[in-house]
XYZ file of C-alpha atoms in Angstrom:
592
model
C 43.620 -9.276 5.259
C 39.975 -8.168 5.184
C 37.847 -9.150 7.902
C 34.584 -10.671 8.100
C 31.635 -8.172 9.378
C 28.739 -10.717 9.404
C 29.457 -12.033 13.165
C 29.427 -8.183 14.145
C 26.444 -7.510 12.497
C 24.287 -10.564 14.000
C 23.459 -9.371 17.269
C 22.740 -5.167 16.050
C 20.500 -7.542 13.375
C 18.730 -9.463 16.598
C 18.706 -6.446 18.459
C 16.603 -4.491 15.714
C 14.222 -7.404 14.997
C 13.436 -7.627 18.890
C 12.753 -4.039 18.852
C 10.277 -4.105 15.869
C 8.337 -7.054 17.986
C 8.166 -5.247 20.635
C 6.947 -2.264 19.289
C 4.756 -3.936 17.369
C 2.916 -6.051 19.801
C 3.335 -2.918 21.955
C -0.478 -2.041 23.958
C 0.319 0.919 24.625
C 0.882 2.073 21.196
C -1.438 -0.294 19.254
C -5.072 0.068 20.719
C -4.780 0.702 24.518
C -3.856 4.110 24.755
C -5.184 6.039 28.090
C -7.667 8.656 27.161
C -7.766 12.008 29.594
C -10.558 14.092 30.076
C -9.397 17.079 32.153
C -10.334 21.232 31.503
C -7.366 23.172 29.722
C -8.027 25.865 32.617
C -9.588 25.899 36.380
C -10.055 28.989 38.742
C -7.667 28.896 41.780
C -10.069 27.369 44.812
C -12.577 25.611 42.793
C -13.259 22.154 42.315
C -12.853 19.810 39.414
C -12.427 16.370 37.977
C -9.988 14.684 35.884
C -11.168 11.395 34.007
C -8.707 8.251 32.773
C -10.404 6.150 30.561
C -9.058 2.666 28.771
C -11.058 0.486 26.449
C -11.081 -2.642 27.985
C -12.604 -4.394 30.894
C -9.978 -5.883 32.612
C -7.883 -2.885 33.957
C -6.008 -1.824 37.446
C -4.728 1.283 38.775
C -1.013 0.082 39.968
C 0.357 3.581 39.888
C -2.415 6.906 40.215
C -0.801 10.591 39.435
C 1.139 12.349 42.035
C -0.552 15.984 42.270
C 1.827 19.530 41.718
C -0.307 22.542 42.984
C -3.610 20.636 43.117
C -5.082 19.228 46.202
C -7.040 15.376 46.020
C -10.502 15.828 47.604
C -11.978 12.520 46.201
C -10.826 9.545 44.013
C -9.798 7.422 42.361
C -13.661 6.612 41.598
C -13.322 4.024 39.389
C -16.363 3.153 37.093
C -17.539 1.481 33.727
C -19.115 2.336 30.580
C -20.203 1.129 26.963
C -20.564 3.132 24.052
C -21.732 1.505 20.494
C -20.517 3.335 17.054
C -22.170 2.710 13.459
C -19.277 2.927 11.052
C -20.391 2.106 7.203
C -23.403 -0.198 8.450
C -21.607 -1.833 11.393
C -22.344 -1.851 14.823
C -19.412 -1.928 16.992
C -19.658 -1.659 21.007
C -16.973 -0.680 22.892
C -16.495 -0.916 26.705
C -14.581 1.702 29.077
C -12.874 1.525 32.315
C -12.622 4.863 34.341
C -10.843 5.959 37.102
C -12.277 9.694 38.201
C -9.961 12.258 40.695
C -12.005 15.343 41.753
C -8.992 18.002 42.758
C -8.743 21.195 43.836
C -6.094 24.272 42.251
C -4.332 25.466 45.351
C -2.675 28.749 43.651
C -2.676 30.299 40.332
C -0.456 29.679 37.607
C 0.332 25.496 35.904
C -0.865 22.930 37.756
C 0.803 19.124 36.838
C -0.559 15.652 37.288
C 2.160 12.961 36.400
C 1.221 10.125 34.163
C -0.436 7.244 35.821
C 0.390 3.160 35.363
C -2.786 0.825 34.424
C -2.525 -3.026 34.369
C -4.595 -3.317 31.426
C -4.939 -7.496 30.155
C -2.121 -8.149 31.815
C 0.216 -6.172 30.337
C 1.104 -2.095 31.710
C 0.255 1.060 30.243
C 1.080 4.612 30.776
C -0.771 7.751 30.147
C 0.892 11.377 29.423
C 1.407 14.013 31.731
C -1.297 16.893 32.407
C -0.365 20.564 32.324
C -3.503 22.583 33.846
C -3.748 26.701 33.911
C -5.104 27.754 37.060
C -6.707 31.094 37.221
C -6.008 33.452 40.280
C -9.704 34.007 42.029
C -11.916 37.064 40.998
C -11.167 40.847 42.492
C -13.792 42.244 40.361
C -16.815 43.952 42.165
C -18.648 45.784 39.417
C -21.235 43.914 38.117
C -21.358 45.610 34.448
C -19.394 43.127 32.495
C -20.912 39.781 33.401
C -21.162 39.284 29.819
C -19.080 40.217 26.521
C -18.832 39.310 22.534
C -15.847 40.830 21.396
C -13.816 40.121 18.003
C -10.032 39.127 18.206
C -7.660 40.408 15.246
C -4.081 40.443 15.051
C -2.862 43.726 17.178
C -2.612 45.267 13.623
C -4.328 47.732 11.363
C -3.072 47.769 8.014
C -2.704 44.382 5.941
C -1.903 43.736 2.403
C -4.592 42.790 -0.543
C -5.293 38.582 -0.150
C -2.934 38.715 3.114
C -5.026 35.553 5.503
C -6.419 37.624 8.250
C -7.383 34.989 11.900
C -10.356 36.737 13.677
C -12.247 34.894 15.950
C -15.750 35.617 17.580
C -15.424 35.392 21.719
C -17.749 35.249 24.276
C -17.301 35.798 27.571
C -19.886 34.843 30.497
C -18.841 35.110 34.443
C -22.026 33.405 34.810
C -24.000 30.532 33.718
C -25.773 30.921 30.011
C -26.510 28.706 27.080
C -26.765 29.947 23.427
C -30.074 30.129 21.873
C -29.347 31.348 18.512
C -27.490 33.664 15.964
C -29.208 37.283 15.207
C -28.129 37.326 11.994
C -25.385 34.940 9.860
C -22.159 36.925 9.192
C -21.782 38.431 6.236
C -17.816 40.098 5.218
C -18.096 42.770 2.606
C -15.039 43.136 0.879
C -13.611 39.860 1.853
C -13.801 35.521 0.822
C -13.733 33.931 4.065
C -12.317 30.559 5.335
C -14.003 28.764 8.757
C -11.702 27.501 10.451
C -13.267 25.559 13.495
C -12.340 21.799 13.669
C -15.788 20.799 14.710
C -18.295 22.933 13.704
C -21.156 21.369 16.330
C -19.070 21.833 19.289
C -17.866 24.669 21.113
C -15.429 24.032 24.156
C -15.384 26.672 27.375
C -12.076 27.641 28.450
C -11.771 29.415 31.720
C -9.823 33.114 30.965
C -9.639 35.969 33.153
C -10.069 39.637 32.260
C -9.386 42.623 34.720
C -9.864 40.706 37.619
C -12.841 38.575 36.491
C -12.908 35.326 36.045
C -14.755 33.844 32.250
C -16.252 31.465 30.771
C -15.045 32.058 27.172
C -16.516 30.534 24.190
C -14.948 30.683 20.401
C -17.889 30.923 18.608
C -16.511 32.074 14.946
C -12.675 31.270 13.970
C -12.124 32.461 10.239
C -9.494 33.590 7.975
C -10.549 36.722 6.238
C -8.736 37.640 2.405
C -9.248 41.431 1.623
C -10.400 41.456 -1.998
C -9.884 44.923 -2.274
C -7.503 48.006 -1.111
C -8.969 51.123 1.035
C -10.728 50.699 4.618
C -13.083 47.761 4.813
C -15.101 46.979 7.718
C -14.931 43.008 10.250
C -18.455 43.214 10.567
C -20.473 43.451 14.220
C -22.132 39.803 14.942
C -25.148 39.767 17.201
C -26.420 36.522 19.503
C -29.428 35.455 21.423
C -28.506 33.349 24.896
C -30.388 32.498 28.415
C -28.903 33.393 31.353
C -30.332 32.319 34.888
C -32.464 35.236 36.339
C -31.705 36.567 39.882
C -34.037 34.758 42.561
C -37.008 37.151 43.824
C -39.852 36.604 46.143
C -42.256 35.712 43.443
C -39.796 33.449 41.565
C -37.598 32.148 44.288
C -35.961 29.307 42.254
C -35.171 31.946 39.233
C -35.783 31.498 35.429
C -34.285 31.830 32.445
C -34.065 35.269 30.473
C -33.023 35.735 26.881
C -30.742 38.388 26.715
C -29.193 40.207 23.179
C -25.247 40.671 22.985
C -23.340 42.100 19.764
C -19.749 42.387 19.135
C -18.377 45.615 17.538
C -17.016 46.093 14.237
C -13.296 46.692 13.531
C -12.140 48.786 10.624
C -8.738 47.983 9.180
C -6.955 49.426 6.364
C -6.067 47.514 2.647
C -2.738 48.626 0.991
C -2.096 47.542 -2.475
C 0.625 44.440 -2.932
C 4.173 46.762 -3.477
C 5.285 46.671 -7.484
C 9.001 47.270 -6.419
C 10.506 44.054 -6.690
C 7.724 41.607 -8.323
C 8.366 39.055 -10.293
C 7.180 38.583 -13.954
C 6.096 35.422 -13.217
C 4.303 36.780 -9.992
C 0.579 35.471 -10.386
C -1.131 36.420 -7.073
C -0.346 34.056 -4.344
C 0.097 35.866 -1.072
C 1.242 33.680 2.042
C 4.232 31.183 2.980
C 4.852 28.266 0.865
C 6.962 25.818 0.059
C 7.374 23.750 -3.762
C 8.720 20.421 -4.426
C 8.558 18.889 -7.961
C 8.329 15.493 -9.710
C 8.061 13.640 -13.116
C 7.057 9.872 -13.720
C 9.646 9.073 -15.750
C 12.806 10.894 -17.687
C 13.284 8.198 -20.373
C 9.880 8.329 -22.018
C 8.844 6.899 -25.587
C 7.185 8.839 -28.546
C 3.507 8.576 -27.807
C 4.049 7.756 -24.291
C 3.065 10.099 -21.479
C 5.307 12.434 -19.582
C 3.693 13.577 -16.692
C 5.521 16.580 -14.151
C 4.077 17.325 -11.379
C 4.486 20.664 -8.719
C 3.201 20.323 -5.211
C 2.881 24.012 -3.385
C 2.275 23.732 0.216
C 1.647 25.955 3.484
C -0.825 28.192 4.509
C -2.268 31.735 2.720
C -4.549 32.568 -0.247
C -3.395 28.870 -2.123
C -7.124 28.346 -3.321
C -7.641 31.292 -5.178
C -3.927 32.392 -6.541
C -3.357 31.656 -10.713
C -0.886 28.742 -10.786
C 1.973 28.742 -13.150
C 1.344 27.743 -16.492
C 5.512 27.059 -17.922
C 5.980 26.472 -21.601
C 7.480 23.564 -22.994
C 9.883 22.712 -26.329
C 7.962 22.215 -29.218
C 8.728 18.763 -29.360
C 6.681 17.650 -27.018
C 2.489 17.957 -27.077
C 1.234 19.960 -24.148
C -2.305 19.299 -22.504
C -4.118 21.270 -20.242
C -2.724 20.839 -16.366
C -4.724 18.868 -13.687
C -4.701 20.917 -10.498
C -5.551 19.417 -7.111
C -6.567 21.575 -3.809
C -6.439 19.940 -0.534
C -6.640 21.616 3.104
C -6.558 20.760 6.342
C -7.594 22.465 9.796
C -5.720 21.367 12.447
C -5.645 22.848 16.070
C -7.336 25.984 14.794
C -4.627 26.721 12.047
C -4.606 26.187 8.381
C -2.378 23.990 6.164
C -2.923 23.626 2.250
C -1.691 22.365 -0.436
C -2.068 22.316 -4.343
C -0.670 19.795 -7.178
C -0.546 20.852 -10.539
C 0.095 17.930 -12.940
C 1.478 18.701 -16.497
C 0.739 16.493 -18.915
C 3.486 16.376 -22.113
C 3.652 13.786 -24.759
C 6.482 13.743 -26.704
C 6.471 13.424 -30.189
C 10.289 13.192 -31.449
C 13.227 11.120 -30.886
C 15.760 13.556 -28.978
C 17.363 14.439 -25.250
C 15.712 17.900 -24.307
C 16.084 20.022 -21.265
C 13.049 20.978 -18.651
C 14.359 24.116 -16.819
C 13.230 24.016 -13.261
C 9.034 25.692 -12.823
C 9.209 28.567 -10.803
C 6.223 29.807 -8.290
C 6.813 33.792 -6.824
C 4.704 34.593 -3.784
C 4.546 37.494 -1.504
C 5.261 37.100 2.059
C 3.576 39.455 4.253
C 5.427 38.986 7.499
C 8.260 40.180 5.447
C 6.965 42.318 2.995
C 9.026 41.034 0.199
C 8.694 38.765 -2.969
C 10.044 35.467 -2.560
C 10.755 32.668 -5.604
C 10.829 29.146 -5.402
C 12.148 26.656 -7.992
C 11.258 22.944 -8.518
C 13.676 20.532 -10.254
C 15.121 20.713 -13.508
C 15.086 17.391 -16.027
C 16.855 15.830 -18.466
C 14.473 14.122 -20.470
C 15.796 11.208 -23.561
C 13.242 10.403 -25.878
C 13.503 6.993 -27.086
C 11.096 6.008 -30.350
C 8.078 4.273 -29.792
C 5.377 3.414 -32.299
C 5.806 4.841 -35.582
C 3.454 7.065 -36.700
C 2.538 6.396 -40.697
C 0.747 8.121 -43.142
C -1.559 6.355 -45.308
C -2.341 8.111 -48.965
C -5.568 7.215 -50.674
C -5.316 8.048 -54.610
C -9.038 9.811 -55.114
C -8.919 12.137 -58.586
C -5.680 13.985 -60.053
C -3.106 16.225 -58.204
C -1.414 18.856 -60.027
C 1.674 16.574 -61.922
C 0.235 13.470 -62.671
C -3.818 14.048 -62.248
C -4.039 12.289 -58.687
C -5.462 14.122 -55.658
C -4.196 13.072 -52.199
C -6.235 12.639 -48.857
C -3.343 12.135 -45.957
C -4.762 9.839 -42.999
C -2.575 10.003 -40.266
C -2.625 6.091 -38.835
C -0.435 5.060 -35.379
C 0.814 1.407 -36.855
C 3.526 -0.144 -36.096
C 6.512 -0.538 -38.178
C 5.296 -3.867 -40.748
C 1.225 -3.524 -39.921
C -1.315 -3.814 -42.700
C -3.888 -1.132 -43.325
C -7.364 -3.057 -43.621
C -8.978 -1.368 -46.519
C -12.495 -1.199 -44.292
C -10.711 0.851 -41.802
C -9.926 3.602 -44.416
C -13.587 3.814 -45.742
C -14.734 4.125 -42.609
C -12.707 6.911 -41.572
C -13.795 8.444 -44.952
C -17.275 8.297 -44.571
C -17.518 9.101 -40.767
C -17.325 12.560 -41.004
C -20.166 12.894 -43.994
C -22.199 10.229 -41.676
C -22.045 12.470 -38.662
C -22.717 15.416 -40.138
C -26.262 13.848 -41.986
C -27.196 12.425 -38.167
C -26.866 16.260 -36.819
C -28.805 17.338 -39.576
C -31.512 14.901 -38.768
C -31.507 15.822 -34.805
C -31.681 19.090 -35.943
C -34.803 18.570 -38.329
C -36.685 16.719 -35.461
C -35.966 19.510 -32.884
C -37.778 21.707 -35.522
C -40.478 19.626 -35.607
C -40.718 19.129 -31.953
C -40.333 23.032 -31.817
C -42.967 23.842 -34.562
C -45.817 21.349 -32.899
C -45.031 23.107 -28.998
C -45.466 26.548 -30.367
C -48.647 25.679 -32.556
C -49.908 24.078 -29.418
C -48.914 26.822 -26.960
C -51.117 29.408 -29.832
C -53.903 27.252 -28.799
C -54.797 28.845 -25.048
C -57.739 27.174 -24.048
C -56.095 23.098 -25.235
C -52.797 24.533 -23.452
C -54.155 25.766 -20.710
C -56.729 22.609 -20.631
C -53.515 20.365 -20.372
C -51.632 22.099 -17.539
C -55.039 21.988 -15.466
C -53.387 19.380 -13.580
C -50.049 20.793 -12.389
C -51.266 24.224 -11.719
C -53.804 22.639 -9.502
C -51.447 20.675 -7.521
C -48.926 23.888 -7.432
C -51.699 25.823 -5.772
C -52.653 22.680 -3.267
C -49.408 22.828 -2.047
C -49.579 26.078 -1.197
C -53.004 25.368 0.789
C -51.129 22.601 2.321
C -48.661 25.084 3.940
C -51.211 27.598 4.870
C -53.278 24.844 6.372
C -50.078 23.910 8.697
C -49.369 27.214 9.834
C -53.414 27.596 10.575
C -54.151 30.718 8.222
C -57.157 30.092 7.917
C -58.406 32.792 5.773
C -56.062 32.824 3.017
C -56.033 28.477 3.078
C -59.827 28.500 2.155
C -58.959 31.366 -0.319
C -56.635 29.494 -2.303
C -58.210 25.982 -1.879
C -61.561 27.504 -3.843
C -58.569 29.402 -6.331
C -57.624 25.646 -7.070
C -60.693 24.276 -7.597
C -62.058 27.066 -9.678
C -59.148 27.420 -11.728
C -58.804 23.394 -12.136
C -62.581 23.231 -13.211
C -62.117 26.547 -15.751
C -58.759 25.151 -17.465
C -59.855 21.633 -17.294
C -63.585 22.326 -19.029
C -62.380 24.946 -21.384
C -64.668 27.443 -19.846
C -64.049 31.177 -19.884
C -64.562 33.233 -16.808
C -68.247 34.180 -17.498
C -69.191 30.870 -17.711
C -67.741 29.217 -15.062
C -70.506 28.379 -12.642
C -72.217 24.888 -10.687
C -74.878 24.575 -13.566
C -72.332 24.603 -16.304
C -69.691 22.266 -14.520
C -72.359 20.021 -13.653
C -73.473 19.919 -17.679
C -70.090 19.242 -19.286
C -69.028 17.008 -17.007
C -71.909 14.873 -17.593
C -72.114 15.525 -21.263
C -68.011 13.671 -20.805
C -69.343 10.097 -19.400
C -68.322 11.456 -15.673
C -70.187 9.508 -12.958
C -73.120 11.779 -11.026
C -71.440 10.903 -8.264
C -68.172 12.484 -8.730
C -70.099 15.661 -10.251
C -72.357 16.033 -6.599
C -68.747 15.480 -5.079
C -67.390 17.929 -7.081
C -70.076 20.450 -6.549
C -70.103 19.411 -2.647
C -66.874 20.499 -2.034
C -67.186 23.985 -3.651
C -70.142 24.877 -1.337
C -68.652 23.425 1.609
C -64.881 25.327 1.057
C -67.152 28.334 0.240
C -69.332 28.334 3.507
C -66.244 27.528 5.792
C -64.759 30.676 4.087
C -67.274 33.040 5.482
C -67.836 31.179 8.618
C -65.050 32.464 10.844
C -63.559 30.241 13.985
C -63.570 26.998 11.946
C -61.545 24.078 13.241
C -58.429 22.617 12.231
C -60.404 19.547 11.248
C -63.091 20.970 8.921
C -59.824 22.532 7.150
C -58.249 19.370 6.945
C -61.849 17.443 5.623
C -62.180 20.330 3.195
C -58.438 19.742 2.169
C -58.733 16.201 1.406
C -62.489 16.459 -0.255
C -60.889 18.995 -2.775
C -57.787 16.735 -3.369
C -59.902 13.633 -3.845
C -62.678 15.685 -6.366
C -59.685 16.931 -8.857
C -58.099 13.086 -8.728
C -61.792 11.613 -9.520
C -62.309 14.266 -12.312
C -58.049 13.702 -13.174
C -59.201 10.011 -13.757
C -61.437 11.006 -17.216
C -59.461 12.022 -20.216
C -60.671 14.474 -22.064
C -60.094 15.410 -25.630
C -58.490 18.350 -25.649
């Protein structure tokens, strides 16, 4: 007798479904979660806070954190605050209950705070626990190493060609200081490098201690280096600029801030070639751990259809710059060029990549046919060996799709009966008419395309020919370009003029108006004077005004030139009067 399972399976059904709600219209997992603001490390016997914060307005503390090595000196302050984000145009504001603890470490090694309960609209939420390293206090006396750069590499000399090297750029400061600015940008000979900081525009202190001293350590480089080449190569020195508070003195009793120079030193490592014992043929240069999973859009395609396999490699090493492979496929199907994809991601400071190659087949005959499975070979440095992975093999059927039909058009005599053939290759399907346009057309498009290049070609020639006859012409070339070369050299002006060089501004104002009035007028060197301006410009129809403002502003840029202290403001009147005399004469135009 077989038995009926639906009443069993009613109430696991229910069950399930009450879950889902549940989880669904949970608030602490959809949209009320309990943000913590609390330093990864404190120094034993020091003070600190710890922040909850909720987004929402109507929230209670029912439940605050009991304390494992830490002492409560203050709290729970509880307080409010808005913040308002732009996303794509909007303007969203968002409000934030807090609830602040100032504690105390009472002895070295992990502090814990357990996770508190809000009452947030009604309904309870929980944050996470807190883990907290707590720094022993100081036993350091010497006061030489208040400050240090130093770079961190693996604990390692030698590495393999295109092996990902981490190094990472620390300072350390047992006393207060703020960065000013870099010496000079890092620059790795030898190497392609790979940042690797999550947020470029933020750089978190972590508390660390060194021989006894306690640090403020900041991570101000995190890269991954790839050795291009073998032999020694050099992790380069890296020098900053930062304030630190001065010691307090009689004359400066409050103290001030001194800039102070700091440089890491350089490493040398050693480069040994990738080992030939064991390397696959297929081997293409990919040095790392990976993994490779494969797929295909269909295995039943049609003739003419698409058959599309992709190969996803994933995991972290030299993934960006390593050959992919390229497999070759039965003749019976028509192979394209491969789409390949590179994605990476960053996340807590390590590096995760991965690359999709797409094949693209289309296969032309009826048939079954066999893919073999794509293989990738890598090199593994951690264990100095070759490793191969293999994606999927396929069994692909090929069904028939459109037919593919050959249209002959009889044009003169082949060699039995006195016909000549032209073969057009048209997709129809099985039945379909061939309209007799359509075959003209495809006859004459080729002799049509051919007379349209020939025509772009002739008129590039002629627009070739008429530059260079032009260009032979100085003075009418030189007469036309007046204009730009003028405004090239006011820009320059402009810039001395803002950084108040006085000298070399006037000099290259007068170059602009001088060489404007020469290239403009058509006048050669010798005759390139007030009189002569003045002349041509009123032999062209130009206004007497604009001439007197023309030569106006030559004698006044020339006297400021030799009369030394003038003020920002006569440069500036001098600057415009020159720009408004070459628009005025701009205005007229000339026959060249």
């Amino acid at each position: 007798m077989v038995k009926d399972w639906r009443p069993r399976t009613r109430p696991i059904l229910r069950l399930l479904l009450i879950a889902t709600i549940c989880l669904v219209a949970s608030p602490s997992l959809w949209g009320q979660a309990i943000e913590i603001d609390v330093p990864p490390s404190v120094e034993q016997g020091k003070r600190f806070r710890v922040v909850y914060a909720v987004e929402s307005e109507q929230v209670q503390l029912t439940r605050g954190p009991e304390l494992t090595g830490l002492e409560l000196l203050y709290g729970p302050v509880e307080g409010y605050s808005q913040s308002t984000v732009i996303t794509n145009g909007r303007m969203v504001q968002k409000s934030y209950s807090t609830y602040t603890y100032t504690l105390v470490a009472l002895g070295s090694g992990t502090a814990k705070l357990s996770p508190i309960v809000l009452l947030v609209d009604g309904k309870e939420v929980k944050s996470k626990g807190v883990n907290i390293k707590v720094l022993p206090p100081e036993t350091a006396a010497s006061s030489d190493a208040h400050f240090m750069y130093q770079v961190s590499t693996p604990n390692r000399s030698t590495y393999y060609e295109q092996e990902a090297i981490p190094v990472s750029y620390r300072f350390y400061g047992s006393r207060g200081y703020e960065f000013y600015r870099e010496v000079k940008a890092l620059e790795f000979e030898g190497f392609l490098s790979l940042d690797l900081r999550d947020n470029q525009s933020v750089t978190q202190l972590v508390h660390e201690q060194i021989k006894g001293r306690n640090y403020l350590m900041a991570e101000l480089n995190k890269l991954l280096l790839y050795p291009q080449r073998t032999g020694e190569l050099t992790i380069p020195s890296h020098g900053i600029l930062f304030r630190t508070p001065k010691p307090p003195t009689p004359s400066d009793p409050f103290g001030s801030l001194e800039t102070r120079q700091i440089a890491s030193q350089e490493q040398k490592i050693k480069v040994v070639p990738l080992p030939s014992e064991g390397r696959p043929e297929d081997f293409t240069g990919a040095v790392g751990q990976f993994t490779l999973s494969s797929q295909v859009n269909t295995k039943t395609p049609r003739t003419g259809e698409i058959l599309a396999i992709k190969l996803i490699i994933e995991g972290s090493g030299n993934l960006k710059i390593a050959q992919m492979p390229r497999p070759s496929f039965d003749r019976a199907f028509e192979n394209y060029d491969p789409e390949d994809q590179y994605e990476f991601q960053i996340d807590g400071g390590k590096l995760r990549e991965q690359r999709t190659i797409t094949y693209t087949l289309i296969p032309r005959k009826v048939g079954e046919y066999i893919i073999p499975p794509i293989k990738f070979s890598y090199f593994d440095p951690s264990s100095g060996r070759y490793i191969t992975r293999s994606g999927e093999g396929y069994r692909i059927e090929v069904a028939q799709g459109k037919e593919t039909q050959q249209t002959v058009i009889s044009t003169g005599t082949d060699a039995a009966s006195g016909v000549s053939a032209i073969a057009l290759p048209l997709d129809r399907e099985e039945g379909s008419r061939v309209w007799a346009g359509e075959i003209l057309l495809r006859l004459m498009i080729y002799p049509l395309l051919y007379l349209v290049l020939a025509l772009l070609g002739y008129v590039v020639y002629l627009l070739l020919r008429r530059r260079d006859a032009f260009r032979a012409d100085g003075a009418r070339y030189h007469a036309s370009r007046a204009n730009a070369v003028a405004l090239k050299r006011l820009r320059r002006a402009k810039q001395l003029l803002d950084v108040g060089s006085e000298e070399s501004f006037y000099q290259e104002l007068l170059a602009a108006l001088w060489g404007y009035l020469g290239d403009k007028l058509q006048l050669p060197l010798s005759e390139l004077n007030r009189e002569s301006i003045a002349q041509i410009l009123s032999a062209r129809g130009v206004p007497e005004e604009t001439i007197a403002a023309c030569t106006e502003v030559l004698d006044m840029v020339e006297f400021a030139r030799f009369a030394p202290g003038s003020a920002t403001d006569k440069m500036q009147e001098a600057y415009a009067h020159a720009t408004e005399a070459i628009a005025s004469i701009e205005d007229y135009k000339f026959t060249l």
